[in-house]
XYZ file of C-alpha atoms in Angstrom:
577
model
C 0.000 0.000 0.000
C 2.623 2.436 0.801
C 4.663 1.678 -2.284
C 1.510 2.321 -4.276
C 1.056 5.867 -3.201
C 4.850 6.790 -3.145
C 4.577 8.705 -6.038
C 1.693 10.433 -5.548
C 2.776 11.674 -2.096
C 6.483 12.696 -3.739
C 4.465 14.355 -6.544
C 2.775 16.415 -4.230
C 5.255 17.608 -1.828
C 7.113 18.885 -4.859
C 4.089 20.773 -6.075
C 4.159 22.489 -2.601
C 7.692 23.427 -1.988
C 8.189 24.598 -5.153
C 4.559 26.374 -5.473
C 5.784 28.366 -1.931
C 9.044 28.924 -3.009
C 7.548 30.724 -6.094
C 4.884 32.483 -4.201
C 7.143 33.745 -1.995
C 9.777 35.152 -4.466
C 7.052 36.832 -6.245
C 5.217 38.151 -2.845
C 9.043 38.924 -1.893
C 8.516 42.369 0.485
C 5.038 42.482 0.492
C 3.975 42.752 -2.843
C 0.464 41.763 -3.526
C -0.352 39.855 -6.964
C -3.746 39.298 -8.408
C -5.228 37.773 -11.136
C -7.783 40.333 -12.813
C -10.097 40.890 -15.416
C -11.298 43.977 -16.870
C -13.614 44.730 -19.823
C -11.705 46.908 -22.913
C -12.981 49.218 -25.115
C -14.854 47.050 -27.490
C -16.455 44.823 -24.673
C -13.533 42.294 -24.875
C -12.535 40.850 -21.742
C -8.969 41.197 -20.918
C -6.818 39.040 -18.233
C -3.716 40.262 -16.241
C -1.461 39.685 -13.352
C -1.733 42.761 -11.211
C 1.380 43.063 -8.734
C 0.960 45.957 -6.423
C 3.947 47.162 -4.306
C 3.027 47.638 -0.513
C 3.658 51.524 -0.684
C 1.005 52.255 -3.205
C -1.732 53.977 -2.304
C -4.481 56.540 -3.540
C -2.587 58.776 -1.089
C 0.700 57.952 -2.142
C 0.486 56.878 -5.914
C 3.401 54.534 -7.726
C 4.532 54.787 -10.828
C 3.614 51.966 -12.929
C 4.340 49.422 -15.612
C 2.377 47.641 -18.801
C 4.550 44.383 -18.895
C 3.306 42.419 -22.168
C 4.897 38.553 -23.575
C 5.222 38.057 -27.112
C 3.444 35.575 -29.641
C 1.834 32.027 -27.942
C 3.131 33.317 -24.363
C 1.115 34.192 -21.380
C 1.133 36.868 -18.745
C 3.237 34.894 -16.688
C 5.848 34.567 -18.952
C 7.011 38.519 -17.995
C 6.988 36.983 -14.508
C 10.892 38.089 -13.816
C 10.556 41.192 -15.719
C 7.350 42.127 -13.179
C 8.568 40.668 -10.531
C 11.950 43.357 -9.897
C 9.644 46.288 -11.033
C 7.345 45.382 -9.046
C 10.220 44.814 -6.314
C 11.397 48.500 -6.790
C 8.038 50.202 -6.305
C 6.387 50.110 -9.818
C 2.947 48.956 -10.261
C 3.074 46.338 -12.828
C 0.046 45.245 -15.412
C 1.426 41.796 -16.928
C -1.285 41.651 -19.672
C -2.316 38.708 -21.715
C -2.496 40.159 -25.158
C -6.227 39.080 -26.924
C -6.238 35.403 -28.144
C -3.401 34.644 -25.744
C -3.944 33.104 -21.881
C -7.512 34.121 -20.542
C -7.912 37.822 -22.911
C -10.686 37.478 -25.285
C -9.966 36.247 -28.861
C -8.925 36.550 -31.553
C -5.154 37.684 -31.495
C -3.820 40.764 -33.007
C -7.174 42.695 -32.479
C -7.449 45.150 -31.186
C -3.789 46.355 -30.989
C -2.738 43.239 -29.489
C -4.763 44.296 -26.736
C -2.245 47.508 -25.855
C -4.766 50.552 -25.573
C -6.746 48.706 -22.968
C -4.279 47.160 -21.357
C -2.827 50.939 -20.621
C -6.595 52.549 -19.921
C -6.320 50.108 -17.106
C -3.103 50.380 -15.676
C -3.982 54.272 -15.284
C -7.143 53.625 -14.349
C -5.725 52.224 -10.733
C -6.273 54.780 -7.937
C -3.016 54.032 -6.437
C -0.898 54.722 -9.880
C 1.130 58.240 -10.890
C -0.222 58.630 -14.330
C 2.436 61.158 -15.057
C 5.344 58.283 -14.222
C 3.891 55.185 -16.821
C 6.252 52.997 -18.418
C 5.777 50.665 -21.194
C 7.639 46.825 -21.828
C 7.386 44.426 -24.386
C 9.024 41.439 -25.821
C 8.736 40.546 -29.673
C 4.864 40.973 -30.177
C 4.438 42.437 -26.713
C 6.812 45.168 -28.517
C 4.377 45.707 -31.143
C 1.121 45.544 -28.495
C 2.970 48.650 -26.203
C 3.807 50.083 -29.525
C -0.141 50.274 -30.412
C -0.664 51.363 -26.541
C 1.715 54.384 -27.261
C -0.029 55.115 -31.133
C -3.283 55.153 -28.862
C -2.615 57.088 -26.179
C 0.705 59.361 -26.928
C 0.456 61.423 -23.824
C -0.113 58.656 -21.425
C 2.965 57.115 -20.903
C 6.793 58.371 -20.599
C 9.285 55.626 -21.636
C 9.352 52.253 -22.699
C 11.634 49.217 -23.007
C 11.187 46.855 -26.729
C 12.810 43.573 -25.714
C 13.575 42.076 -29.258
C 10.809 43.800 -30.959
C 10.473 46.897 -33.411
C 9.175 49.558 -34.874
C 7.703 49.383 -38.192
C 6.460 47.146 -40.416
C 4.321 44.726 -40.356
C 2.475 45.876 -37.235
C 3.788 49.213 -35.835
C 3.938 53.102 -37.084
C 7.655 53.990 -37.671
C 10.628 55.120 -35.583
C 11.320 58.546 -35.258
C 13.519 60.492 -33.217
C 11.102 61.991 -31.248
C 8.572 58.549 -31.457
C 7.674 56.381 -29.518
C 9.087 58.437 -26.682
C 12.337 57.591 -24.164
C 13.055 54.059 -25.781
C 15.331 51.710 -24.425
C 15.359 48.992 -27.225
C 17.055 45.537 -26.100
C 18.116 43.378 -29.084
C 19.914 40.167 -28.627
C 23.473 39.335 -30.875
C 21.945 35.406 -31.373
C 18.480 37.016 -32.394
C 15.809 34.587 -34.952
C 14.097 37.630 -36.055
C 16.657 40.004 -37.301
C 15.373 40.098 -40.401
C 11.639 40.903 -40.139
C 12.094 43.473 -36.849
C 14.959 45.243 -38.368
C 16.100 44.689 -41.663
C 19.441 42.934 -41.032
C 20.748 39.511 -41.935
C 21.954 38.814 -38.508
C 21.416 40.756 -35.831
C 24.725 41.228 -34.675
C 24.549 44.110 -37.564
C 21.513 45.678 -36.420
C 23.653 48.321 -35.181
C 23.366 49.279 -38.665
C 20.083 48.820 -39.882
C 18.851 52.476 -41.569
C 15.511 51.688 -39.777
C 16.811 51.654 -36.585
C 19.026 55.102 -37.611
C 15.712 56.744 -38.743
C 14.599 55.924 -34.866
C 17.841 56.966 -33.146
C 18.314 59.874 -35.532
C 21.611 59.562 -36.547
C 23.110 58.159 -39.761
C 26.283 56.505 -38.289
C 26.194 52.649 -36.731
C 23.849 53.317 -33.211
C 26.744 52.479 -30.425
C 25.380 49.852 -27.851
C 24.544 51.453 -24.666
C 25.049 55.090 -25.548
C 22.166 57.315 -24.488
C 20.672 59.528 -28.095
C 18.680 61.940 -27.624
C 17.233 63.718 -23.967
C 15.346 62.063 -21.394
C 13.896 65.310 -20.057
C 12.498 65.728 -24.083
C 11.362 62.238 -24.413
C 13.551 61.876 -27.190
C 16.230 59.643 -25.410
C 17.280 56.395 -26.984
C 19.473 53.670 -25.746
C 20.630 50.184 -27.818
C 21.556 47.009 -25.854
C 23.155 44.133 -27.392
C 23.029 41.392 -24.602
C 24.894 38.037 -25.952
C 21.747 35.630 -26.063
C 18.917 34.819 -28.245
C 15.016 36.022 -28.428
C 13.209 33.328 -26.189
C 16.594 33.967 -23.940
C 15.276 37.324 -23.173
C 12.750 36.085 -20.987
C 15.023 34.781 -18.432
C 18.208 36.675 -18.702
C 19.635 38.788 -15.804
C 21.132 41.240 -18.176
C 18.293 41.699 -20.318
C 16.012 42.457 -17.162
C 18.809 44.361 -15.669
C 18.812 46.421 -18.846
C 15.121 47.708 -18.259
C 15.458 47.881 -14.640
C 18.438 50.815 -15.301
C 16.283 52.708 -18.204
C 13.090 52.739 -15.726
C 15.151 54.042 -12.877
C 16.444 56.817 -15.573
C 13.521 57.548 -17.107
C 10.472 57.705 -14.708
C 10.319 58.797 -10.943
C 9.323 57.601 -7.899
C 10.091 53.514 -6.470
C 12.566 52.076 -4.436
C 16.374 52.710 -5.913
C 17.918 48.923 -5.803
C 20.978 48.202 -8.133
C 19.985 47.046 -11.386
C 21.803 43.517 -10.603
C 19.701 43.058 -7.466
C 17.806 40.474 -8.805
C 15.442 37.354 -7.298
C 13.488 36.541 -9.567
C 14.756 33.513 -11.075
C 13.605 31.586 -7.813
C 10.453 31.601 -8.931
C 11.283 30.000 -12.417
C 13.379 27.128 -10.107
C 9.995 27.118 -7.784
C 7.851 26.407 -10.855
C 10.063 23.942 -12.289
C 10.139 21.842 -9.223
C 5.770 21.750 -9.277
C 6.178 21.347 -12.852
C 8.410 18.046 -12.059
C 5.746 17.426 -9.227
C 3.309 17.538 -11.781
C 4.697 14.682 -13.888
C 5.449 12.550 -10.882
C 1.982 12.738 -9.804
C 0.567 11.702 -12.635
C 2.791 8.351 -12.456
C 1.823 7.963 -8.307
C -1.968 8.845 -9.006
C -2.152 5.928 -11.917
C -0.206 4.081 -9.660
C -2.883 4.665 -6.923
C -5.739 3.558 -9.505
C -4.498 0.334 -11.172
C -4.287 -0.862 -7.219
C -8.345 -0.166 -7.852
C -10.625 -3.297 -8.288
C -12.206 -1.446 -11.050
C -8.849 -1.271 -12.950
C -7.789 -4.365 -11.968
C -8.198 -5.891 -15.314
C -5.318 -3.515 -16.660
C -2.850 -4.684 -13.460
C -0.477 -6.831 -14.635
C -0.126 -10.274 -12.150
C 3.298 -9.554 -11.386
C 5.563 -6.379 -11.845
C 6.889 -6.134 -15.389
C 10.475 -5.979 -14.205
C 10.381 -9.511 -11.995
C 10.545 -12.790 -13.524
C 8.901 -13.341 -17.132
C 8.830 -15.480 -19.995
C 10.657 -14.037 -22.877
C 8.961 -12.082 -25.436
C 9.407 -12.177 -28.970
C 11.435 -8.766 -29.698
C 14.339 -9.182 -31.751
C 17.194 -7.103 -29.379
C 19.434 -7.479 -32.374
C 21.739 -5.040 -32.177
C 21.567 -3.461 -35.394
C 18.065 -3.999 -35.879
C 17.396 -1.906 -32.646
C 19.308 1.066 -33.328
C 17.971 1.237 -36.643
C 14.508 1.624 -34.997
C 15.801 4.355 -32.518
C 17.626 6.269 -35.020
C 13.995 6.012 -37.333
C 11.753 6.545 -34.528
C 14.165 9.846 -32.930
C 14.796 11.295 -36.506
C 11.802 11.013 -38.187
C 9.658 13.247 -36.587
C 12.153 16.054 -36.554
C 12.829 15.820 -40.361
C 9.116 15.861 -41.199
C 9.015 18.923 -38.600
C 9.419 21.898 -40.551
C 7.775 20.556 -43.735
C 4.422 19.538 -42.097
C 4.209 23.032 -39.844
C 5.250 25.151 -43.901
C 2.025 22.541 -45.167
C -0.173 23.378 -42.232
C 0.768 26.669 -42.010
C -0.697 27.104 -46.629
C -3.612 25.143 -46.104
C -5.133 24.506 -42.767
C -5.506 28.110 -41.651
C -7.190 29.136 -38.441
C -10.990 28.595 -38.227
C -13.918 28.430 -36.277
C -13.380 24.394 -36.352
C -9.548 24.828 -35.568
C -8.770 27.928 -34.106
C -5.164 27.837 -33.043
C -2.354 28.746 -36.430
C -0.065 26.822 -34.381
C -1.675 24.176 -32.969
C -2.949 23.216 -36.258
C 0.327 22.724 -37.382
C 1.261 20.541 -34.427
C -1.422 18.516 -35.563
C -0.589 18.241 -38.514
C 2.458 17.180 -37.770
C 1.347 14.538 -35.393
C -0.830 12.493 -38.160
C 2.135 12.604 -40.674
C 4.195 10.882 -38.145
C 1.383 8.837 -37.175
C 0.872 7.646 -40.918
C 4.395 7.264 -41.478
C 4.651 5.079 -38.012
C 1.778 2.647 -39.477
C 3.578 2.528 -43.011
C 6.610 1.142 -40.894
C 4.732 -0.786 -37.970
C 5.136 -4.596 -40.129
C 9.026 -4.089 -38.960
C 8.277 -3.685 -35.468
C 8.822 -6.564 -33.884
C 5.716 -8.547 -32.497
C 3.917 -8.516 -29.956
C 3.656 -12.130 -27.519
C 0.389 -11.661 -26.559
C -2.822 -9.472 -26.861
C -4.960 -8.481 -23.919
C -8.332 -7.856 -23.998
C -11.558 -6.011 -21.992
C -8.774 -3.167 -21.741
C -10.298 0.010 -23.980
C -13.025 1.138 -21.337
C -10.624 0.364 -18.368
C -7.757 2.797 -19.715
C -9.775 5.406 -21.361
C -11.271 5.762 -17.686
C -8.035 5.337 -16.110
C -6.469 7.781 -18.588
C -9.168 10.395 -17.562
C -9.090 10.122 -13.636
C -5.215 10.180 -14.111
C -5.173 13.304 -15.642
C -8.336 14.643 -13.807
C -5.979 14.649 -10.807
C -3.286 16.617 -12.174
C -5.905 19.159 -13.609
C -6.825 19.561 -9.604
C -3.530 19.746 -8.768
C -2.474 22.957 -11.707
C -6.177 24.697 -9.992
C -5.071 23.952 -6.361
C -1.915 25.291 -6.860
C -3.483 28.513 -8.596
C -5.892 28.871 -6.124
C -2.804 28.982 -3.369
C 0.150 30.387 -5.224
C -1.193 31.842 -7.513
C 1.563 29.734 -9.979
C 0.844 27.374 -13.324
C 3.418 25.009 -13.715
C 6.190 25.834 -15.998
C 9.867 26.529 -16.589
C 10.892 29.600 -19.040
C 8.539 28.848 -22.076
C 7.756 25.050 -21.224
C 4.468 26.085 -18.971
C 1.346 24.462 -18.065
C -1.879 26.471 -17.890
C -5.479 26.242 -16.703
C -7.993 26.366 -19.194
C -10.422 28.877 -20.055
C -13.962 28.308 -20.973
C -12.895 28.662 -24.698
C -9.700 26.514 -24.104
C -11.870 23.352 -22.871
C -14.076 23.627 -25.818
C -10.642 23.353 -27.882
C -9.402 20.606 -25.816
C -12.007 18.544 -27.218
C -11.480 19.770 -30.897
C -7.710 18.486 -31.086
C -8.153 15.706 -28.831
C -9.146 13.159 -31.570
C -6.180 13.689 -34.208
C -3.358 14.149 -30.721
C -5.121 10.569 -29.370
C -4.466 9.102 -32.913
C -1.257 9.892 -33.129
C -0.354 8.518 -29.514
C -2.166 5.486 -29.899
C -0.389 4.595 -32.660
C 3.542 6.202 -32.064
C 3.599 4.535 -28.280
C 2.167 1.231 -29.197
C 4.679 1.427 -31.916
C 7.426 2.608 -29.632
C 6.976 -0.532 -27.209
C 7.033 -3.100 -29.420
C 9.967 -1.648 -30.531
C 11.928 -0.820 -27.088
C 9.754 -1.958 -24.087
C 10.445 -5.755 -23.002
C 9.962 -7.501 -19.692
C 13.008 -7.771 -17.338
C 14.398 -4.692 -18.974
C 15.682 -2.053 -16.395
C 13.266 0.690 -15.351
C 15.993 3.344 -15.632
C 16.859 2.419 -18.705
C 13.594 1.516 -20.433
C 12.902 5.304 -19.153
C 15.886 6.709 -21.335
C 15.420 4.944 -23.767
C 11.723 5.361 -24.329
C 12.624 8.947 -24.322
C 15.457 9.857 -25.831
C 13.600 7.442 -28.701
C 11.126 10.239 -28.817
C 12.936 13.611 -27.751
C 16.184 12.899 -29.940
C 15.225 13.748 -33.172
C 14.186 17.587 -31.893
C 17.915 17.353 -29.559
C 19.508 17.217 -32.840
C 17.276 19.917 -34.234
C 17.303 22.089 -32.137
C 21.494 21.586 -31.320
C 22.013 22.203 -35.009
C 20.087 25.232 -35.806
C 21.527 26.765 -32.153
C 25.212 25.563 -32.911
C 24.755 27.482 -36.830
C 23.145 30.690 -35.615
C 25.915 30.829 -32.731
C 28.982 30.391 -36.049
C 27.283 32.342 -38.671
C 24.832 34.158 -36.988
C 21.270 33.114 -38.722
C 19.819 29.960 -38.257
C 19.593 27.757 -41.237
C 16.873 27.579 -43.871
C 14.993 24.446 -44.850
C 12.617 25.898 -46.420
C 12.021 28.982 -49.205
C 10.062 30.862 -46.667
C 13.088 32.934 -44.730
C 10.736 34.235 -41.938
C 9.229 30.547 -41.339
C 12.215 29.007 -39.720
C 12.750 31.520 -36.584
C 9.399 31.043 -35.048
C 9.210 27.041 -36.034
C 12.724 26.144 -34.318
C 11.416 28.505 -31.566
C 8.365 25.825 -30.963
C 10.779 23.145 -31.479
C 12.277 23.950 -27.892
C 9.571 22.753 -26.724
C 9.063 19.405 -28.226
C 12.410 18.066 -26.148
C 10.924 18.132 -22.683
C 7.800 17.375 -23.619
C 8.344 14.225 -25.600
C 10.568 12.984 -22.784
C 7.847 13.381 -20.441
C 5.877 11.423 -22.718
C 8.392 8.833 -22.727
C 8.432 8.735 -18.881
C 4.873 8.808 -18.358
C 4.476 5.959 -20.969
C 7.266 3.893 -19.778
C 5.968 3.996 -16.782
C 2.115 3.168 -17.565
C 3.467 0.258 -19.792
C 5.988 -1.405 -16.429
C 2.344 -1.162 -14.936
C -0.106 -2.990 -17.422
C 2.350 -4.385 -19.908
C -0.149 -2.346 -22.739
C 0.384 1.175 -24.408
C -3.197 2.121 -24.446
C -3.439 3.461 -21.198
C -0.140 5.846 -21.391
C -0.930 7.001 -25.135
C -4.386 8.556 -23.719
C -2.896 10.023 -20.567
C -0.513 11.554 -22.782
C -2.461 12.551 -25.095
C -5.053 14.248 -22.389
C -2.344 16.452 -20.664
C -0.499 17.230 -24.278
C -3.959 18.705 -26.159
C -3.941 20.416 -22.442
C -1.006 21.510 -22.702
C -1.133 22.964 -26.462
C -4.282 24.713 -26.466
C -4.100 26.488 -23.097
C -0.569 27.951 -24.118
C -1.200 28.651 -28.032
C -2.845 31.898 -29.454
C -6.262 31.858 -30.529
C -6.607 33.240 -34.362
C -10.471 32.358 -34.987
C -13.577 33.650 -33.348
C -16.419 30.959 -32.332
């Protein structure tokens, strides 16, 4: 009995330590962070995370600061930015921009959701609206960007983290416009080309848009201030060594806006720019993100132990004594199956998101740009895994009287990690994530697009795990490394990826093109990121499922439960329904 609820317990006691260890880092000196909603200008609701410093009052106003992410982010994903303003005595909106997190679809209306995001911020009693200051990263750029075309006298400097002015979706740079503008652009930046006009954006010191902005007609010299605060015409350039996502969670980047703020708008508390905590909370919501993943294991474990799932138990544990199944564990045989089943996927990657991306735009059916493309991408690789499923080796036995048993296992399973994500909102006021890996609760809207993508996602895992076993899973086989090699099997593939397109924009400075479409690649490989953690969570969680039962089925819809979760509730929402 206690072995059975091991995991479980361990899952949960991570979930706590790390949800307080975040809730205190961001609560760090008495700030106060809320999760509000307010209605904008066209009736639209918008979502935020307010964070209110404990010296602001009506009495005794604080400046403050619209915080907005960039393109399928959330709120929270400005969490270290907001957390050190917030730290130094700014008020801090961190807005979900429309179609993204809980604001109102569809994204891009609206001007990204900028205008009202600003209305409110100086609508708070306790805010200076003379001391307002604006920060955005890549699309978040753009959204302050529309806040500042909206309202021109209602905010006094900003901060673009690896954004721009310009085309396609902001009015031009000038000297005097937007005013004060700290602009931070990374040397290893993806989008060097669309925000600025450069090949790499190591040059973008001389890109002629960026002169038109800075008003000179020389190269713009990193960290020189142009211009004159007390005008609103000064400009600043910061070239940290690090790429776009990067920005997020780099010291130096938030250090960068920390200094401007301090220069350009009054009022706070003075700390030194490298005073910084917030990072905590990204190690606090890593460990409940871990917790997360071990629960799920300890909370199956808890139900196969059920009589009602006792038809999916195996008789004895998978790694005790069996009789030998028929896998060929020849060695070449089996790495030609990992290599396949690692490599695959990623080479059909960027070809199947350039398809999806022509022909199945957003709709009312399929509202998410990007998750369609994930889809997409899933039933290639899921058509491709049945072409090659007569290699795999075979199977000794079926079971059966095991579909209604898993699909209810699969859904209690992941049922209890759902409570766990709302539990741990409802106390720390925390999703589950590390840097751009995060897990989210879902919105009314989200749940209804849960069940959209959860037929084509099930598909795929039904058929890629049950695929993956018979190729790798065998009983007597170590758990450790039936875990490793379940998923590197999966994660590989994207390692590689991901490795190579890093290593080349790090020796040449661009990332390499597949494709004809040059501004495809940068936000693709961005995605891509994401696909190593969680496919080797997958792996895990279906390594562990199979050591249980001895079948797929019950793993491949767990996973593919928390992964439609996990896509819709973090992807932008392009359609209106």
């Amino acid at each position: 009995m206690r072995a059975r609820w091991s995991w479980a317990i361990a899952g949960v006691l991570l979930i706590v330590i790390g949800g307080l260890i975040a809730h205190l880092t961001q609560t760090s000196g008495g700030i106060r962070i809320q999760d509000v909603r307010f209605k904008g200008a066209k009736g639209n609701t918008m979502s935020a995370l307010l964070y209110v410093p404990p010296g602001a009052t009506a009495e005794k106003p604080a400046p403050g600061i619209l915080a907005v992410h960039g393109y399928i982010n959330s709120r929270e994903t400005q969490d270290g930015f907001a957390i050190e303003f917030a730290r130094r005595g700014y008020v801090v909106v961190a807005l979900d921009q429309t179609g993204h997190g809980y604001s109102d679809p569809p994204a891009f209306a609206n001007g990204f959701g900028g205008p009202d995001g600003l209305a409110y911020l100086r609508s708070l009693p306790f805010v200076d609206k003379a001391n307002i200051g604006l920060e955005g990263h890549s699309m978040g750029g753009w959204t302050i960007l529309a806040a500042a075309v909206a309202m021109p006298g209602d905010y006094k400097a900003m901060v673009l983290e690896s954004s721009s002015t310009g085309a396609p979706f902001a009015a031009d740079g000038t000297p005097s416009w937007p005013r004060n503008t700290a602009l931070v652009f990374a040397q290893y930046e993806e989008f060097s080309t669309l925000m600025w006009g450069v090949d790499r954006a190591k040059d973008v010191t001389q890109s002629p848009k960026l002169w038109a902005m800075f008003g000179t007609t020389g190269a713009v010299e990193p960290g020189k201030v142009y211009g004159d605060i007390a005008q609103g015409t000064a400009r600043v350039l910061y070239t940290p060594a690090i790429t776009h996502p990067a920005e997020h969670i780099s010291h130096e980047a938030i250090g960068y806006s920390l200094d401007w703020f301090a220069k350009t708008l009054q009022g706070g508390t003075p700390l030194p720019a490298d005073n910084q905590i917030w990072f905590r909370k990204e190690i606090g919501t890593l460990i409940a993100l871990i917790g997360f993943v071990v629960l799920l294991m300890g909370a199956f474990d808890v139900f196969i132990g059920m009589p009602a799932f006792s038809r999916l138990a195996l008789p004895q544990p998978v790694d005790g004594p069996q009789p030998t199944a028929t896998v060929d564990t020849t060695a070449g045989r089996w790495w030609t199956a990992f290599w396949l089943s690692a490599l695959i996927p990623a080479l059909t990657y960027y070809p199947a998101f350039a398809l999806a991306g022509t022909f199945v735009k957003p709709s009312g059916y399929y509202p998410q740009g990007i998750t369609n493309q994930v889809v997409v991408w899933a039933l290639i690789n899921a058509l491709i895994t049945l072409a090659l499923m007569p290699f795999a080796p075979k199977r000794a036995s079926r079971r059966s009287g095991i579909i209604v048993p898993s699909i209810l296992i699969a859904i209690a399973t992941a049922a209890i990690g759902y409570l766990a994500l709302w539990l741990a909102d409802l106390a720390f006021t925390i999703d589950f994530r590390f840097w751009i890996v995060a897990l989210k609760l879902m919105s009314a809207k989200q749940w209804l697009m849960f069940l959209i993508y959860l037929p084509p996602f099930t598909v795929f895992f039904v058929i890629a795990l049950h695929v993956l076993h018979r190729n790798f899973s065998r009983p007597g086989a170590g758990c450790l490394r039936l875990i490793l090699t379940n998923a590197l099997a999966l994660s590989a593939g994207f390692i590689v990826l991901v490795g190579l397109q890093y290593g080349t924009l790090w020796l040449t400075g661009k990332l390499f093109n597949p494709l004809p479409d040059p501004g495809f690649v940068p936000l693709s490989t961005i995605v891509a990121i994401q696909f190593v953690p969680l496919l080797a969570a997958v792996g895990v969680l279906a390594t562990h499922t199979w050591r249980r039962t001895g079948s797929s089925l019950p793993g491949a819809l767990i996973c593919a439960l928390v992964v439609t979760w996990y896509v819709v509730a973090g992807t932008a929402t392009q359609a209106v329904f």
